[in-house]
Amino acid sequence: MKITRITVDVVSEPKEHPVRDAIQLLDRNGRTRVIVETDEGVSGVSDSHFGRVVSSPAVLAKIVTDQLAPVIIGEDPTLIRGIRKTLRELTDYQGTAGLSSYGISAIDLALWDLLGKSLGVPVWRLLGAQRTTIPAYAMVGWLELDVAGLEAVSAKAMEQGFRGVKMKVGGGPLTEDVSRIRAVRAVIGADAPLMVDANQAFGFSEALRRGRVYEELDCRWFEEPLPAGDTDGHVRLAEKLDIPIATGENRYGQEAFRDLLAGGGVGVVQPDLRRAGGLTDCLEIGLMAAGFGVPYASHGGGAHIHVLAALPNTIYVESGLLPADGRVELVDGCYPLPLEPGLSSWH
Ligand SMILES: [Mg+2]
């Protein structure tokens, strides 16, 4: 089998209901779809989503079509790690982190989809899965919601069968975080996991001050307390707090996780498919984390559920509320894995 053509389709439109975290307004529904075709008629597809920046989907499309695709036309699409090596070497000169990484990830995901489809099996079966359902929590506590809105959406998540809820913090003073956390806790009950996510908003001393309070409020983890690249800060913070530090969604490539894991700076590792390097790198990062005894919770869901099915250290898939049409239902708080060939997913 040979790769014969790679095409890209772009969508960039305003989001109907923009959401806010501590550092940004996510107001776009951008999407870059990559389709890898072969001489045997099988093709693979991947979607990369963008929550803001109007032009990003089209810029990624240009990188894929003009720079990455030409060097892998004619290659055997099952040599997924070989193709990754070729693309990393190509982009090294300009810096592989950033949109080059998004492009390599998009191709990686499309190749896994293609491999699953060519063999007629879902990718999680190819990876030697450990489980057939994935525990899910609902990331629903955005900062544009007032306390009544937070309470309503948290109640909705629990009604849908989620066992835990995540909420954004750091949008205002600590007293505001405390009242919002208490409101959500009152809705979900004393024993349900409640995670807080600061989206890199704090410096070290503020992260320490707030972390001690989130700890007192029995939060399950403290996500992105510091700028993502501050490995030393994460290590020092983890030494001073008992609450696990969760991070990883803004790190590029598996080497960005090595020192963080080795130093003990992360208690829950959270790679993102687009930034970390696709399914292949997320799987390898997850296994590296497993070696350090660190649990893995994906940033986002979608195709990530195939990685989560395979890793020994999986604890959660991140989800929004389930779609209103009822096509997805949780079973005992878990997503069932899709049975269609390739990288299909529920959301
Ligand atoms: Mg996050």
XYZ file of C-alpha atoms and ligand atoms in Angstrom:
348
model
C 0.000 0.000 0.000
C 1.237 3.513 -0.883
C 0.102 7.023 0.007
C -1.162 8.643 -3.213
C -2.735 11.923 -2.125
C -3.243 14.110 0.956
C -6.050 16.661 0.933
C -7.149 19.176 3.549
C -10.526 20.739 4.297
C -10.830 23.845 6.487
C -13.662 25.286 8.574
C -13.350 28.535 10.551
C -16.501 30.012 12.038
C -17.547 31.847 15.192
C -18.575 29.717 18.167
C -22.264 30.082 18.996
C -21.617 30.119 22.745
C -18.073 31.404 23.468
C -16.472 30.111 26.676
C -13.849 31.706 28.919
C -10.993 30.445 31.052
C -8.504 32.431 33.146
C -6.395 33.551 30.178
C -8.559 33.530 27.045
C -11.941 33.705 25.371
C -12.547 30.650 23.181
C -14.797 32.101 20.501
C -14.088 30.065 17.344
C -14.997 26.697 15.925
C -12.015 26.084 13.688
C -11.283 22.704 12.169
C -8.643 21.347 9.796
C -9.508 17.934 8.339
C -6.671 15.905 6.809
C -7.482 13.022 4.442
C -4.747 10.571 3.450
C -5.565 8.455 0.381
C -3.867 5.278 -0.851
C -3.510 3.226 -4.016
C -5.672 0.493 -2.432
C -8.707 2.731 -2.027
C -8.498 2.920 1.776
C -8.171 6.389 3.275
C -7.634 7.837 6.752
C -9.086 11.013 8.234
C -8.235 13.254 11.186
C -9.673 16.503 12.535
C -7.679 19.177 14.398
C -9.831 21.708 16.244
C -9.046 25.322 17.132
C -10.934 27.227 19.842
C -9.606 30.630 18.827
C -7.545 32.501 16.170
C -9.432 32.898 12.882
C -6.520 32.028 10.595
C -5.001 28.984 12.357
C -6.962 26.240 10.526
C -5.929 27.629 7.123
C -2.282 28.117 8.170
C -2.151 24.498 9.360
C -3.684 23.385 6.055
C -0.893 25.220 4.177
C 1.799 23.496 6.282
C 0.252 20.075 5.624
C -0.306 20.487 1.883
C 2.808 22.483 0.927
C 5.401 21.185 3.363
C 4.541 17.827 4.973
C 2.478 15.980 2.362
C 4.986 16.186 -0.546
C 7.700 14.294 1.348
C 5.488 11.313 2.241
C 3.592 10.738 -1.015
C 4.580 7.240 -2.202
C 5.397 6.030 1.346
C 3.916 2.930 2.960
C 1.216 4.387 5.287
C 1.647 1.592 7.836
C 5.183 2.854 8.660
C 3.699 5.382 11.060
C 6.799 5.946 13.200
C 9.014 6.053 10.114
C 6.840 8.821 8.664
C 6.948 10.670 11.994
C 10.775 10.570 11.896
C 10.829 11.944 8.331
C 8.463 14.798 9.228
C 10.318 15.712 12.424
C 13.612 15.907 10.575
C 12.009 18.036 7.881
C 10.533 20.541 10.367
C 13.433 20.616 12.811
C 15.024 23.606 11.056
C 11.987 25.833 11.696
C 11.209 24.299 15.111
C 8.925 21.277 15.268
C 6.915 22.618 18.218
C 3.897 24.744 17.272
C 1.898 24.314 14.091
C 4.433 21.893 12.585
C 3.593 19.601 15.495
C -0.125 20.029 14.809
C 0.533 18.979 11.206
C 2.623 15.938 12.135
C -0.064 14.947 14.655
C -2.843 15.320 12.094
C -1.011 13.027 9.683
C -0.208 10.545 12.481
C -3.893 10.341 13.450
C -5.033 9.947 9.838
C -2.491 7.113 9.387
C -3.774 5.268 12.473
C -7.324 5.714 11.179
C -6.210 4.351 7.821
C -4.475 1.359 9.417
C -7.553 0.464 11.467
C -9.822 0.788 8.437
C -7.499 -1.281 6.243
C -7.638 -4.101 8.820
C -11.337 -3.621 9.647
C -10.805 -3.031 13.388
C -11.016 -0.083 15.799
C -7.567 1.274 16.626
C -7.896 0.470 20.348
C -7.845 -3.216 19.404
C -4.586 -2.700 17.472
C -3.018 -1.146 20.561
C -3.714 -4.103 22.836
C -6.379 -2.461 24.970
C -6.562 -2.866 28.717
C -10.246 -1.860 29.000
C -13.381 -1.392 26.895
C -14.836 1.598 28.736
C -13.166 4.852 29.859
C -14.089 6.725 33.080
C -15.311 10.207 32.100
C -15.546 13.538 33.865
C -17.316 16.671 32.655
C -15.370 19.912 32.034
C -18.335 22.252 32.352
C -17.415 25.001 34.835
C -16.396 27.830 32.481
C -15.740 31.317 33.822
C -18.429 33.145 31.826
C -21.017 31.306 33.927
C -22.275 32.947 37.106
C -22.801 30.801 40.211
C -26.369 29.886 39.223
C -25.133 28.853 35.769
C -22.354 26.777 37.335
C -24.826 25.009 39.606
C -27.159 24.246 36.705
C -24.472 22.848 34.428
C -22.939 20.772 37.235
C -26.354 19.291 38.024
C -26.834 18.516 34.336
C -23.472 16.717 34.171
C -24.336 14.536 37.162
C -27.777 13.806 35.664
C -26.038 12.610 32.499
C -24.085 10.081 34.548
C -20.703 11.786 34.962
C -19.062 10.960 38.271
C -16.954 14.120 38.482
C -16.818 17.739 37.319
C -14.028 20.150 36.398
C -14.253 23.917 36.698
C -12.077 26.864 35.744
C -10.479 28.995 38.445
C -8.275 32.088 38.501
C -10.697 34.434 36.765
C -10.871 36.686 39.819
C -9.708 36.822 43.445
C -9.342 33.669 45.524
C -12.540 34.459 47.442
C -14.441 34.167 44.157
C -12.846 30.771 43.427
C -13.832 29.588 46.896
C -17.483 30.541 46.566
C -17.701 28.984 43.088
C -16.027 25.747 44.225
C -18.345 25.509 47.242
C -21.389 26.002 44.990
C -20.340 23.174 42.667
C -19.439 20.921 45.599
C -22.918 21.425 47.075
C -24.439 20.237 43.783
C -22.244 17.206 43.049
C -21.947 15.900 46.617
C -19.078 15.407 49.019
C -17.567 12.342 47.348
C -17.613 13.254 43.637
C -14.232 14.288 42.205
C -14.046 18.065 41.624
C -11.067 19.254 39.597
C -9.880 22.876 39.230
C -8.075 24.288 36.178
C -6.171 27.610 36.196
C -4.985 27.480 32.555
C -1.450 28.719 33.425
C -2.760 31.891 35.070
C -0.586 32.105 38.197
C 2.972 32.827 39.203
C 4.628 30.543 41.743
C 3.626 32.262 44.996
C -0.003 32.758 43.931
C -0.216 29.147 42.732
C 1.066 28.009 46.121
C -1.361 30.253 48.029
C -4.377 29.133 45.977
C -3.258 25.500 45.823
C -3.326 25.279 49.625
C -6.943 26.465 49.579
C -8.012 24.104 46.746
C -6.430 21.342 48.807
C -8.534 22.357 51.851
C -11.619 22.279 49.621
C -10.811 18.667 48.709
C -10.253 19.293 44.992
C -9.083 16.210 43.094
C -6.322 17.981 41.157
C -4.933 21.478 40.414
C -4.530 21.818 36.650
C -2.061 24.123 34.884
C -1.210 26.213 37.957
C 1.817 27.785 36.212
C 3.000 28.619 32.683
C 3.239 25.235 30.956
C 6.968 25.375 30.218
C 8.071 26.145 33.805
C 9.320 22.678 34.723
C 11.282 23.835 37.767
C 8.255 25.741 39.098
C 6.068 22.638 38.769
C 8.633 20.539 40.621
C 8.900 23.051 43.487
C 5.123 23.459 43.689
C 4.530 19.707 43.773
C 6.975 19.433 46.680
C 4.953 21.960 48.695
C 1.385 20.827 47.906
C -0.407 17.564 48.613
C -2.992 18.114 45.860
C -1.785 16.505 42.594
C -0.552 18.944 39.943
C -2.090 18.151 36.545
C -0.464 19.496 33.380
C 0.664 18.682 29.856
C -1.932 20.016 27.398
C 0.401 22.832 26.286
C 3.622 20.794 25.986
C 5.012 19.754 22.608
C 6.621 16.382 22.010
C 7.548 13.675 24.453
C 10.887 15.227 25.411
C 8.864 18.058 27.008
C 7.462 15.525 29.476
C 10.685 13.777 30.440
C 12.144 16.277 32.923
C 8.721 17.071 34.339
C 8.126 13.402 35.122
C 11.645 12.709 36.322
C 11.533 15.725 38.657
C 8.162 14.786 40.149
C 6.537 18.004 38.856
C 3.352 16.357 37.605
C 0.839 14.180 39.461
C -1.594 13.697 36.551
C -0.196 13.898 33.022
C -2.498 15.407 30.369
C -1.105 15.414 26.834
C -3.063 16.926 23.942
C -3.200 14.937 20.688
C -2.501 17.990 18.481
C 0.439 19.393 20.431
C 2.091 16.284 21.828
C 2.383 14.602 18.434
C -0.740 12.565 17.736
C -1.698 9.110 18.912
C 1.851 7.762 18.671
C 3.430 10.384 20.949
C 0.528 10.403 23.415
C 0.826 6.652 23.746
C 4.584 6.887 24.281
C 4.220 9.755 26.792
C 1.576 7.739 28.610
C 3.887 4.747 28.857
C 6.728 6.978 30.068
C 4.384 8.349 32.760
C 3.374 4.805 33.681
C 7.036 4.069 34.333
C 7.048 6.881 36.898
C 3.744 5.729 38.412
C 1.962 8.877 37.201
C -1.688 8.579 36.063
C -2.864 9.764 32.642
C -5.971 11.868 31.956
C -6.402 13.094 28.381
C -6.765 16.725 27.372
C -10.050 16.478 25.490
C -11.621 13.331 24.166
C -12.352 12.297 20.577
C -9.727 9.998 19.101
C -7.856 10.142 22.426
C -10.125 7.382 23.777
C -8.111 4.840 21.787
C -4.943 5.831 23.679
C -6.864 5.794 26.967
C -8.097 2.281 26.234
C -4.545 1.031 25.848
C -2.603 2.728 28.652
C -2.140 0.959 31.990
C -2.275 4.274 33.909
C -5.469 5.824 32.451
C -7.769 7.482 34.963
C -10.099 9.732 32.916
C -11.234 11.037 29.555
C -12.161 14.733 29.553
C -15.599 15.475 28.118
C -18.105 18.269 27.743
C -21.791 17.620 28.347
C -23.131 14.745 26.255
C -24.952 15.694 23.035
C -28.668 16.364 23.458
C -29.620 13.823 20.767
C -28.862 10.907 23.108
C -26.472 9.128 20.712
C -23.888 8.739 23.498
C -24.696 7.334 26.904
C -22.380 6.708 29.806
C -22.330 3.293 31.426
C -21.390 3.420 35.119
C -19.766 6.825 34.521
C -17.722 5.530 31.576
C -17.641 5.990 27.809
C -18.014 2.690 25.949
C -15.438 2.390 23.150
C -16.686 2.618 19.541
C -16.659 -0.585 17.489
C -16.293 0.953 14.013
C -12.964 0.394 12.209
C -10.331 3.120 12.528
C -10.188 6.035 14.957
C -13.912 6.636 15.310
C -15.076 8.360 18.480
C -18.279 9.508 20.094
C -17.578 13.221 20.241
Mg -7.054 22.374 30.983
